Tab-separated table of C-alpha atoms and ligand atoms in Angstrom:
chain	number	residue	atom	x	y	z
A	19	MET	CA	17.334	-15.018	17.712
A	20	ASN	CA	20.227	-18.214	16.632
A	21	LYS	CA	22.846	-15.701	18.838
A	22	SER	CA	23.893	-18.990	21.115
A	23	ILE	CA	23.454	-21.897	18.114
A	24	LYS	CA	26.839	-22.157	16.911
A	25	PRO	CA	26.926	-23.361	13.096
A	26	THR	CA	27.213	-26.873	12.187
A	27	VAL	CA	29.903	-27.503	9.715
A	28	TRP	CA	29.089	-29.300	6.568
A	29	ARG	CA	31.248	-30.507	4.149
A	30	LEU	CA	30.114	-31.192	0.278
A	31	ARG	CA	31.128	-34.089	-1.887
A	32	THR	CA	34.037	-34.286	-3.855
A	33	GLY	CA	33.616	-31.881	-7.043
A	34	ALA	CA	29.846	-30.267	-6.157
A	35	ASP	CA	31.085	-27.191	-5.091
A	36	ARG	CA	31.046	-25.753	-8.301
A	37	ARG	CA	28.078	-23.994	-8.373
A	38	ILE	CA	28.726	-22.226	-5.184
A	39	ARG	CA	31.630	-21.128	-5.818
A	40	GLY	CA	30.246	-19.263	-8.915
A	41	GLY	CA	28.371	-17.932	-6.176
A	42	HIS	CA	24.614	-19.395	-6.417
A	43	PRO	CA	23.192	-19.946	-3.077
A	44	TRP	CA	22.114	-23.323	-2.878
A	45	THR	CA	23.653	-26.421	-2.130
A	46	PHE	CA	21.231	-29.650	-2.402
A	47	SER	CA	20.994	-32.238	0.097
A	48	ASN	CA	22.990	-34.966	-2.411
A	49	GLU	CA	25.823	-32.705	-3.045
A	50	LEU	CA	26.823	-33.128	1.142
A	51	ALA	CA	29.262	-35.841	1.720
A	52	GLU	CA	27.188	-36.508	4.687
A	53	SER	CA	23.546	-37.004	5.773
A	54	PRO	CA	22.103	-33.915	7.096
A	55	LYS	CA	19.323	-35.538	9.374
A	56	GLY	CA	19.104	-34.928	13.058
A	57	HIS	CA	20.226	-30.743	11.969
A	58	THR	CA	17.214	-28.454	13.454
A	59	PRO	CA	15.675	-26.751	9.876
A	60	GLY	CA	16.913	-23.651	9.654
A	61	ALA	CA	19.879	-23.573	11.740
A	62	PRO	CA	22.705	-22.083	11.040
A	63	VAL	CA	25.517	-23.765	9.449
A	64	VAL	CA	29.468	-23.301	7.605
A	65	LEU	CA	29.568	-25.084	4.543
A	66	LEU	CA	33.294	-26.230	3.279
A	67	ASP	CA	34.163	-27.989	0.253
A	68	ALA	CA	35.791	-32.139	0.136
A	69	LYS	CA	39.645	-30.585	1.358
A	70	GLY	CA	37.528	-28.372	4.307
A	71	GLY	CA	37.706	-25.065	2.476
A	72	PHE	CA	35.399	-22.072	3.111
A	73	LEU	CA	32.515	-21.707	1.249
A	74	ALA	CA	29.783	-19.931	1.990
A	75	SER	CA	27.826	-18.919	5.816
A	76	GLY	CA	24.191	-20.027	6.044
A	77	TYR	CA	21.202	-22.162	7.366
A	78	GLY	CA	20.375	-25.642	6.488
A	79	ASN	CA	17.356	-27.122	6.606
A	80	PRO	CA	17.189	-31.569	6.376
A	81	HIS	CA	13.821	-31.912	4.955
A	82	SER	CA	14.565	-29.531	2.420
A	83	LEU	CA	15.612	-30.537	-1.119
A	84	ILE	CA	17.606	-27.407	-1.254
A	85	ALA	CA	19.128	-28.237	2.211
A	86	PHE	CA	21.330	-25.277	2.039
A	87	ARG	CA	21.117	-21.552	1.640
A	88	ALA	CA	23.936	-19.204	1.855
A	89	LEU	CA	23.770	-15.556	3.286
A	90	SER	CA	27.373	-14.738	3.080
A	91	PHE	CA	30.180	-16.305	1.004
A	92	LYS	CA	32.770	-14.273	3.256
A	93	SER	CA	34.726	-16.344	5.536
A	94	GLN	CA	35.291	-12.697	7.985
A	95	GLU	CA	30.769	-13.576	8.249
A	96	GLN	CA	29.961	-15.992	10.176
A	97	GLU	CA	27.634	-15.023	12.708
A	98	VAL	CA	24.980	-14.343	9.586
A	99	CYS	CA	21.865	-16.297	11.274
A	100	GLU	CA	21.855	-12.681	13.769
A	101	THR	CA	19.428	-10.914	14.147
A	102	GLU	CA	21.699	-8.451	14.037
A	103	TYR	CA	23.224	-9.377	11.010
A	104	LEU	CA	19.603	-9.319	9.112
A	105	GLN	CA	19.540	-5.956	11.071
A	106	ARG	CA	22.250	-4.634	9.347
A	107	GLN	CA	21.282	-6.176	5.678
A	108	LEU	CA	17.768	-4.345	5.333
A	109	VAL	CA	19.686	-0.895	6.586
A	110	LYS	CA	21.773	-2.098	3.035
A	111	THR	CA	19.105	-2.892	0.849
A	112	TRP	CA	16.518	-0.029	1.821
A	113	TRP	CA	19.806	2.624	1.551
A	114	GLN	CA	20.715	0.535	-2.392
A	115	ARG	CA	16.911	1.234	-3.285
A	116	HIS	CA	17.253	4.621	-2.127
A	117	ARG	CA	20.180	4.954	-4.032
A	118	LEU	CA	18.275	4.092	-6.953
A	119	GLY	CA	15.644	6.521	-6.699
A	120	PHE	CA	13.156	4.400	-5.095
A	121	LYS	CA	11.475	6.547	-2.079
A	122	SER	CA	7.542	5.780	-2.476
A	123	SER	CA	6.455	2.056	-2.546
A	124	PHE	CA	9.271	-0.417	-3.432
A	125	ARG	CA	10.280	-3.738	-3.055
A	126	TRP	CA	12.949	-3.600	-0.328
A	127	CYS	CA	13.811	-6.793	0.473
A	128	TYR	CA	14.274	-9.440	-2.897
A	129	GLY	CA	15.418	-13.259	-1.573
A	130	GLU	CA	18.060	-14.402	-2.947
A	131	GLY	CA	18.929	-11.199	-5.343
A	132	ASP	CA	19.344	-9.267	-2.127
A	133	PHE	CA	21.568	-12.455	-0.657
A	134	LEU	CA	19.066	-12.438	1.897
A	135	PRO	CA	17.511	-16.017	1.016
A	136	GLY	CA	13.856	-17.288	2.146
A	137	LEU	CA	12.778	-13.679	3.010
A	138	VAL	CA	10.908	-11.016	0.667
A	139	ILE	CA	9.734	-7.363	1.946
A	140	ASP	CA	7.392	-5.014	0.053
A	141	ARG	CA	7.436	-1.258	1.674
A	142	TYR	CA	4.279	0.331	0.230
A	143	LEU	CA	4.067	4.047	1.364
A	144	VAL	CA	0.431	4.491	1.795
A	145	HIS	CA	-2.143	7.841	1.978
A	146	GLN	CA	-5.166	7.553	4.208
A	147	ASN	CA	-7.925	10.753	4.867
A	148	GLY	CA	-4.546	13.037	4.846
A	149	GLN	CA	-2.480	10.692	7.022
A	150	MET	CA	0.422	8.740	5.517
A	151	GLY	CA	2.423	6.007	6.566
A	152	GLN	CA	4.291	2.984	5.515
A	153	VAL	CA	3.488	-0.613	5.569
A	154	PHE	CA	5.497	-3.640	4.994
A	155	ALA	CA	4.395	-7.147	3.571
A	156	VAL	CA	6.308	-9.346	4.787
A	157	GLN	CA	6.886	-12.888	3.666
A	158	ILE	CA	9.142	-15.463	5.717
A	159	LEU	CA	9.730	-18.723	3.268
A	160	THR	CA	12.475	-20.458	5.043
A	161	ALA	CA	12.436	-22.655	8.044
A	162	GLY	CA	16.422	-20.649	8.285
A	163	MET	CA	14.381	-17.062	8.367
A	164	SER	CA	11.606	-17.897	9.913
A	165	ALA	CA	14.564	-19.129	12.734
A	166	ILE	CA	15.767	-15.821	12.520
A	167	LEU	CA	12.512	-13.108	12.259
A	168	GLN	CA	11.443	-15.369	15.290
A	169	GLU	CA	9.996	-11.767	16.651
A	170	PRO	CA	9.838	-10.101	13.850
A	171	THR	CA	7.676	-6.995	15.461
A	172	SER	CA	10.753	-5.980	17.643
A	173	PHE	CA	12.454	-6.484	14.530
A	174	PHE	CA	10.998	-4.077	12.596
A	175	GLU	CA	10.390	-1.380	15.431
A	176	ASN	CA	14.603	-1.549	15.939
A	177	LEU	CA	14.651	-0.708	12.348
A	178	VAL	CA	12.461	1.546	11.474
A	179	GLN	CA	14.087	3.849	13.954
A	180	GLU	CA	17.796	2.970	12.507
A	181	ILE	CA	16.284	4.129	9.213
A	182	LYS	CA	15.057	6.708	10.444
A	183	GLU	CA	17.934	8.028	12.192
A	184	LYS	CA	20.053	7.681	8.897
A	185	ASN	CA	17.281	9.624	6.847
A	186	LEU	CA	16.286	7.001	4.864
A	187	SER	CA	12.733	7.306	5.841
A	188	ASP	CA	11.096	10.017	8.173
A	189	PHE	CA	7.844	7.463	9.473
A	190	SER	CA	8.155	6.536	12.567
A	191	TRP	CA	6.929	3.088	14.521
A	192	GLU	CA	3.864	4.936	14.674
A	193	GLN	CA	3.593	5.542	11.143
A	194	THR	CA	4.494	2.123	10.489
A	195	ALA	CA	2.552	-0.841	10.241
A	196	VAL	CA	3.184	-4.365	9.213
A	197	VAL	CA	1.706	-7.248	7.590
A	198	LEU	CA	3.336	-10.833	7.797
A	199	ARG	CA	1.836	-13.031	4.418
A	200	ASN	CA	3.258	-15.879	5.389
A	201	ASP	CA	-0.107	-17.092	3.158
A	202	VAL	CA	2.507	-18.784	0.689
A	203	GLN	CA	2.617	-22.022	-0.962
A	204	VAL	CA	6.558	-22.385	-0.889
A	205	ARG	CA	6.451	-22.621	2.662
A	206	ARG	CA	5.280	-26.182	3.005
A	207	LEU	CA	8.719	-27.319	0.478
A	208	GLU	CA	10.514	-26.665	3.732
A	209	GLY	CA	8.121	-28.006	6.381
A	210	LEU	CA	6.349	-24.703	6.887
A	211	GLU	CA	2.418	-23.658	7.676
A	212	ILE	CA	1.042	-21.674	5.054
A	213	GLU	CA	-1.049	-19.132	7.855
A	214	ALA	CA	-3.474	-17.060	7.093
A	215	PRO	CA	-1.988	-12.768	6.609
A	216	ARG	CA	-1.962	-11.218	10.158
A	217	VAL	CA	-1.525	-7.678	10.978
A	218	LEU	CA	0.830	-7.576	13.782
A	219	LYS	CA	0.879	-3.722	13.724
A	220	THR	CA	-1.161	-1.633	12.429
A	221	ILE	CA	-1.597	2.127	11.856
A	222	GLU	CA	-4.357	3.835	14.294
A	223	GLY	CA	-7.072	5.462	11.980
A	224	MET	CA	-6.232	3.134	8.638
A	225	ASN	CA	-8.021	0.958	6.899
A	226	LEU	CA	-5.331	-1.819	5.596
A	227	SER	CA	-7.626	-3.075	3.386
A	228	GLU	CA	-8.791	-0.589	1.248
A	229	ILE	CA	-5.835	1.929	1.180
A	230	ASP	CA	-4.214	4.075	-0.771
A	231	ILE	CA	-0.196	3.191	-1.862
A	232	GLU	CA	1.624	5.477	-3.729
A	233	ILE	CA	3.691	4.178	-7.042
A	234	LYS	CA	5.552	5.905	-9.426
A	235	ASN	CA	5.003	8.942	-10.649
A	236	GLN	CA	2.996	9.855	-7.753
A	237	VAL	CA	0.109	8.162	-8.958
A	238	LEU	CA	-2.086	6.786	-6.422
A	239	MET	CA	-4.286	3.075	-6.347
A	240	THR	CA	-5.914	1.405	-4.602
A	241	THR	CA	-5.334	-1.952	-2.736
A	242	ASP	CA	-5.627	-4.318	0.120
A	243	LEU	CA	-2.276	-4.665	1.670
A	244	ILE	CA	-4.240	-7.738	4.134
A	245	GLU	CA	-5.739	-9.690	2.181
A	246	GLY	CA	-4.674	-9.101	-1.636
A	247	GLN	CA	-2.759	-11.136	-4.004
A	248	LYS	CA	1.053	-11.649	-3.911
A	249	THR	CA	1.656	-8.835	-1.210
A	250	GLY	CA	-1.139	-7.085	-2.058
A	251	PHE	CA	0.308	-5.625	-5.371
A	252	PHE	CA	2.882	-6.339	-8.353
A	253	LEU	CA	5.748	-3.512	-8.191
A	254	ASP	CA	7.491	-6.246	-10.302
A	255	GLN	CA	5.731	-4.567	-12.913
A	256	ALA	CA	6.605	-1.012	-12.542
A	257	HIS	CA	9.138	-0.921	-14.567
A	258	ASN	CA	7.399	-2.864	-18.177
A	259	ILE	CA	4.915	-0.218	-17.271
A	260	SER	CA	7.256	2.767	-17.729
A	261	LEU	CA	8.368	0.976	-21.459
A	262	LEU	CA	5.064	0.677	-22.462
A	263	CYS	CA	4.262	4.353	-21.076
A	264	ASP	CA	7.465	5.454	-22.547
A	265	GLN	CA	5.837	4.668	-26.237
A	266	LEU	CA	2.742	6.397	-25.540
A	267	LYS	CA	4.229	9.234	-24.570
A	268	THR	CA	4.455	10.012	-28.392
A	269	MET	CA	2.674	7.917	-30.206
A	270	GLU	CA	0.159	8.956	-32.844
A	271	PHE	CA	-3.834	8.511	-31.809
A	272	PRO	CA	-5.014	9.750	-34.747
A	273	GLU	CA	-9.315	9.639	-33.840
A	274	GLY	CA	-8.165	11.961	-30.169
A	275	ILE	CA	-9.192	8.686	-27.943
A	276	VAL	CA	-7.524	4.956	-26.564
A	277	ARG	CA	-9.117	1.861	-26.325
A	278	VAL	CA	-7.357	-0.195	-24.168
A	279	LEU	CA	-7.956	-3.654	-23.159
A	280	ASP	CA	-6.463	-4.710	-19.524
A	281	LEU	CA	-6.570	-8.805	-19.444
A	282	CYS	CA	-5.539	-10.024	-15.900
A	283	CYS	CA	-5.685	-6.594	-14.773
A	284	TYR	CA	-6.224	-7.122	-11.141
A	285	VAL	CA	-6.085	-4.145	-9.127
A	286	GLY	CA	-5.896	-1.739	-12.839
A	287	GLN	CA	-2.019	-0.258	-12.528
A	288	TRP	CA	-1.219	-0.917	-16.252
A	289	SER	CA	-4.630	0.738	-17.225
A	290	THR	CA	-4.170	3.985	-15.139
A	291	GLN	CA	-0.853	4.346	-15.909
A	292	ILE	CA	-1.616	4.407	-19.520
A	293	THR	CA	-4.605	6.988	-18.610
A	294	HIS	CA	-2.149	9.172	-16.627
A	295	VAL	CA	0.324	9.490	-19.258
A	296	LEU	CA	-2.273	9.767	-21.969
A	297	GLN	CA	-4.981	11.868	-20.417
A	298	ALA	CA	-1.562	14.173	-20.017
A	299	ARG	CA	-1.569	14.326	-23.986
A	300	GLY	CA	-5.478	15.521	-23.622
A	301	LEU	CA	-6.486	11.769	-25.336
A	302	LYS	CA	-9.880	10.083	-23.958
A	303	VAL	CA	-9.019	6.501	-22.832
A	304	GLU	CA	-11.575	4.060	-22.883
A	305	VAL	CA	-10.408	1.165	-20.718
A	306	THR	CA	-12.166	-2.916	-20.546
A	307	ALA	CA	-10.819	-4.407	-17.540
A	308	VAL	CA	-10.559	-7.933	-17.265
A	309	ASP	CA	-10.120	-10.741	-14.195
A	310	VAL	CA	-11.962	-13.348	-12.981
A	311	SER	CA	-11.645	-11.529	-9.147
A	312	ASP	CA	-14.511	-9.326	-8.887
A	313	HIS	CA	-12.900	-7.838	-5.455
A	314	ALA	CA	-9.592	-6.774	-7.722
A	315	LEU	CA	-11.757	-5.388	-10.537
A	316	SER	CA	-13.705	-2.927	-7.583
A	317	PHE	CA	-10.538	-1.652	-6.685
A	318	ALA	CA	-9.771	-1.374	-10.438
A	319	ALA	CA	-13.089	0.155	-11.608
A	320	LYS	CA	-12.091	3.015	-8.591
A	321	ASN	CA	-8.745	3.572	-9.422
A	322	ILE	CA	-8.613	3.595	-13.444
A	323	GLU	CA	-11.811	6.182	-13.074
A	324	ARG	CA	-9.987	7.824	-10.789
A	325	GLN	CA	-7.321	8.838	-13.605
A	326	GLY	CA	-10.483	10.022	-15.718
A	327	ALA	CA	-11.039	7.519	-17.886
A	328	VAL	CA	-13.783	5.866	-18.666
A	329	VAL	CA	-14.151	1.937	-17.641
A	330	ASN	CA	-15.722	-0.931	-18.663
A	331	ILE	CA	-15.524	-3.575	-16.070
A	332	ARG	CA	-15.734	-7.534	-17.216
A	333	ASN	CA	-15.378	-10.380	-14.968
A	334	LEU	CA	-14.374	-13.439	-17.208
A	335	ASP	CA	-12.205	-16.295	-17.789
A	336	VAL	CA	-8.837	-15.204	-20.320
A	337	LEU	CA	-8.359	-18.521	-21.518
A	338	LYS	CA	-12.005	-19.023	-22.171
A	339	ASP	CA	-14.169	-15.932	-22.797
A	340	LEU	CA	-12.504	-13.607	-24.856
A	341	GLY	CA	-14.796	-14.509	-28.082
A	342	SER	CA	-16.955	-12.018	-26.387
A	343	LEU	CA	-15.139	-8.846	-26.523
A	344	PRO	CA	-14.898	-7.068	-29.973
A	345	ASP	CA	-11.994	-8.601	-32.801
A	346	ARG	CA	-10.072	-5.790	-33.889
A	347	TYR	CA	-10.833	-2.797	-31.829
A	348	PHE	CA	-7.791	-2.296	-29.793
A	349	ASP	CA	-5.215	0.765	-30.093
A	350	VAL	CA	-3.732	-1.494	-26.812
A	351	VAL	CA	-3.657	-4.839	-25.398
A	352	ILE	CA	-1.812	-5.401	-21.692
A	353	ALA	CA	-1.686	-9.724	-21.210
A	354	ASP	CA	-0.334	-10.076	-17.547
A	355	PRO	CA	-1.882	-13.597	-16.317
A	356	PRO	CA	-0.825	-15.161	-13.459
A	357	ALA	CA	1.871	-18.104	-13.630
A	358	PHE	CA	0.370	-20.530	-16.279
A	359	ILE	CA	3.482	-22.984	-15.163
A	360	LYS	CA	4.352	-23.354	-11.375
A	361	ALA	CA	6.573	-27.017	-11.766
A	362	LYS	CA	8.201	-28.703	-14.599
A	363	LYS	CA	5.151	-30.775	-15.448
A	364	ASP	CA	2.525	-27.573	-16.198
A	365	VAL	CA	4.762	-26.813	-19.058
A	366	PRO	CA	2.914	-27.767	-21.882
A	367	THR	CA	-0.450	-27.132	-20.312
A	368	GLY	CA	1.408	-23.649	-19.597
A	369	ARG	CA	2.534	-23.252	-22.697
A	370	HIS	CA	-0.588	-23.870	-24.745
A	371	ALA	CA	-2.218	-21.220	-22.038
A	372	TYR	CA	0.165	-18.678	-23.322
A	373	LEU	CA	-0.238	-19.319	-26.829
A	374	LYS	CA	-4.019	-19.483	-26.291
A	375	LEU	CA	-4.276	-16.100	-24.416
A	376	ASN	CA	-1.766	-14.328	-26.897
A	377	THR	CA	-3.495	-15.474	-30.084
A	378	SER	CA	-6.611	-13.835	-28.324
A	379	ALA	CA	-4.612	-10.828	-27.973
A	380	PHE	CA	-3.018	-10.507	-31.243
A	381	LYS	CA	-6.504	-10.962	-32.757
A	382	MET	CA	-8.247	-7.976	-30.498
A	383	VAL	CA	-5.653	-5.471	-31.477
A	384	ARG	CA	-6.350	-2.803	-34.304
A	385	LYS	CA	-3.859	-2.471	-36.927
A	386	GLY	CA	-1.124	0.453	-35.693
A	387	GLY	CA	-1.980	-0.497	-32.023
A	388	LEU	CA	0.517	-2.484	-29.149
A	389	VAL	CA	0.525	-5.829	-27.291
A	390	ALA	CA	2.121	-6.296	-24.033
A	391	SER	CA	2.466	-9.612	-23.266
A	392	CYS	CA	4.008	-10.759	-20.007
A	393	SER	CA	4.344	-13.751	-18.109
A	394	CYS	CA	5.892	-14.395	-14.734
A	395	SER	CA	6.421	-18.648	-14.326
A	396	GLY	CA	9.974	-18.690	-13.611
A	397	LEU	CA	10.267	-21.932	-15.443
A	398	PHE	CA	9.182	-20.292	-18.875
A	399	GLU	CA	12.101	-19.554	-20.344
A	400	GLU	CA	12.243	-16.814	-22.760
A	401	ALA	CA	12.935	-18.854	-25.881
A	402	GLU	CA	10.403	-21.176	-25.646
A	403	MET	CA	8.069	-17.281	-24.937
A	404	ILE	CA	9.586	-15.733	-27.886
A	405	ASP	CA	8.419	-18.905	-29.852
A	406	VAL	CA	4.235	-18.981	-28.623
A	407	ILE	CA	4.714	-14.985	-29.199
A	408	ARG	CA	5.663	-15.928	-32.568
A	409	LYS	CA	2.808	-18.392	-33.325
A	410	ALA	CA	0.583	-16.247	-31.974
A	411	ILE	CA	1.271	-13.701	-34.324
A	412	SER	CA	1.414	-15.600	-37.216
A	413	ARG	CA	-2.210	-17.517	-36.447
A	414	GLY	CA	-3.167	-13.966	-36.222
A	415	GLU	CA	-2.196	-13.401	-40.064
A	416	ASN	CA	-0.598	-9.849	-38.356
A	417	GLU	CA	2.069	-8.276	-38.905
A	418	ALA	CA	3.772	-7.891	-35.885
A	419	ARG	CA	7.662	-5.728	-34.993
A	420	CYS	CA	8.491	-6.213	-31.432
A	421	ILE	CA	9.310	-2.476	-30.326
A	422	GLN	CA	10.210	-3.300	-26.216
A	423	HIS	CA	11.675	-6.027	-23.864
A	424	GLY	CA	11.507	-5.988	-20.449
A	425	GLY	CA	11.743	-7.817	-17.173
A	426	HIS	CA	11.527	-7.205	-13.498
A	427	SER	CA	12.011	-3.870	-11.618
A	428	ALA	CA	15.273	-2.642	-10.309
A	429	ASP	CA	14.069	-2.979	-6.584
A	430	HIS	CA	14.044	-6.711	-7.579
A	431	PRO	CA	17.596	-6.904	-7.759
A	432	VAL	CA	18.930	-10.504	-9.419
A	433	LEU	CA	22.749	-11.919	-9.153
A	434	LEU	CA	23.674	-13.189	-12.363
A	435	ALA	CA	24.913	-16.666	-10.813
A	436	PHE	CA	20.317	-17.262	-9.511
A	437	ARG	CA	19.355	-17.414	-13.008
A	438	GLU	CA	16.129	-18.534	-10.692
A	439	GLY	CA	15.530	-14.775	-10.013
A	440	PHE	CA	15.281	-14.100	-12.900
A	441	TYR	CA	11.206	-15.171	-13.798
A	442	LEU	CA	9.498	-11.967	-15.138
A	443	LYS	CA	9.509	-11.389	-18.796
A	444	MET	CA	7.299	-8.652	-20.917
A	445	PHE	CA	7.816	-7.810	-25.246
A	446	VAL	CA	5.937	-5.068	-25.902
A	447	HIS	CA	4.659	-6.123	-30.696
A	448	HIS	CA	3.683	-3.175	-32.823
A	449	VAL	CA	1.400	-4.154	-34.866
A	450	LEU	CA	0.457	-3.409	-38.781
B	527	SAM	C1	0.181	-11.953	-12.278
B	527	SAM	S1	-1.812	-11.111	-12.106
B	527	SAM	C2	-1.791	-9.848	-12.889
B	527	SAM	C3	-1.300	-8.466	-12.438
B	527	SAM	C4	-1.297	-7.160	-12.674
B	527	SAM	N1	-1.565	-6.735	-14.198
B	527	SAM	C5	-0.794	-6.275	-11.832
B	527	SAM	O1	0.238	-5.584	-12.865
B	527	SAM	O2	-0.892	-5.519	-10.989
B	527	SAM	C6	-2.739	-11.926	-12.578
B	527	SAM	C7	-3.968	-11.693	-12.318
B	527	SAM	O3	-4.771	-12.215	-13.522
B	527	SAM	C8	-6.440	-12.856	-12.472
B	527	SAM	N2	-6.120	-13.909	-13.227
B	527	SAM	C9	-6.201	-15.709	-12.671
B	527	SAM	N3	-6.744	-16.517	-13.482
B	527	SAM	C10	-7.474	-15.638	-14.908
B	527	SAM	C11	-8.048	-16.080	-15.904
B	527	SAM	N4	-7.983	-17.419	-15.974
B	527	SAM	N5	-8.812	-15.241	-16.359
B	527	SAM	C12	-8.539	-13.786	-16.127
B	527	SAM	N6	-8.368	-13.420	-14.812
B	527	SAM	C13	-7.455	-14.574	-14.341
B	527	SAM	C14	-5.869	-12.502	-11.204
B	527	SAM	O4	-7.250	-12.539	-10.343
B	527	SAM	C15	-5.058	-12.119	-11.267
B	527	SAM	O5	-5.735	-10.252	-10.914
């Protein structure tokens, strides 16, 4: 969309180029040689070092602490704020997922991790009434990406055609829906408004507010792709769920029944996948699914029951009400809370919340059982999380061994130069 806009040249102060030379895509306003004042938010920028050497191409926002975000570090790629460039990059990210084996629902674009800061897209493979289709849930998080993607509907229509021509997907535009999920707080930091979810394009005859998405192992999960949390689902946990399920494929349950406690279950993907694996082994599964959202719990009940488990739905606050659940009763406990730490100032209270939740989790697991502890707070360092889990284990006088250590799935690629991209952590403990 910025076709006619020539990039503005910005220079860095002497010595401020180390991070960006290392491949980190951000520059802060105090690292610039001159004030960016007057620059149109989101307009293209070519970033140079103090001596005038090329560093990166991207876009700038004078109203954001992160003044510049790089889309490319290659000097020959300077027209990076045009829709044609974005289209090429998104074909590439889809192809990359395809090569890794992601064919159903997957994160198609993960912002900085895909050299496309400010853009997150989840692609859902959907089923309804014997019909199939694909839904793109799109989050535009920066002024720069908002300037590039000014006409998202026609942009995605062209892209669907190209992706089909390249045999990356069979679906036509008629079988595609696009939902804009700009209901995200971080937009404020860029001077953008928080908008209500918007369906830009729907699929005739499909109800996106209650629809089956196909995830790993061809499992179907009903969720709300318009108003649901995040983009409607938490695709990032697929890898961690697989790690836990791998264990459950061989683990012994002499009583023939497995009791699962799914804390902060949302629509129940952990329990649904666990039930899928255990039912295939002929084991009975009983799930207690806990969340504070009735909307999420109604989907969780449906999803878990569909796999054949007996479900006990509990609307409880995991930081206040877990005393009502029995101690030393569950064979598998999952603790996957919301991000308790959203800003640096939340670290002490957030750490305390993680400790409280994990202490409860280790109190409720039986001997021989497993506890999966998760954190999606990027600002909660892994070392801190390890310390919290260690304390939770010793408080319950448990003997426990860490048997799995996870993170987000491969459809959430991370640049090693961009540590901020690593946010999801998971540890599985075997309690004796
Ligand atoms: C990170 S999501 C969990 C995702 C889910 N485990 C999955 O893999 O799909 C956090 C969930 O915790 C719920 N939640 C938030 N605060 C809670 C609380 N204090 N007690 C219980 N659930 C809570 C939210 O409604 C949301 O469903």
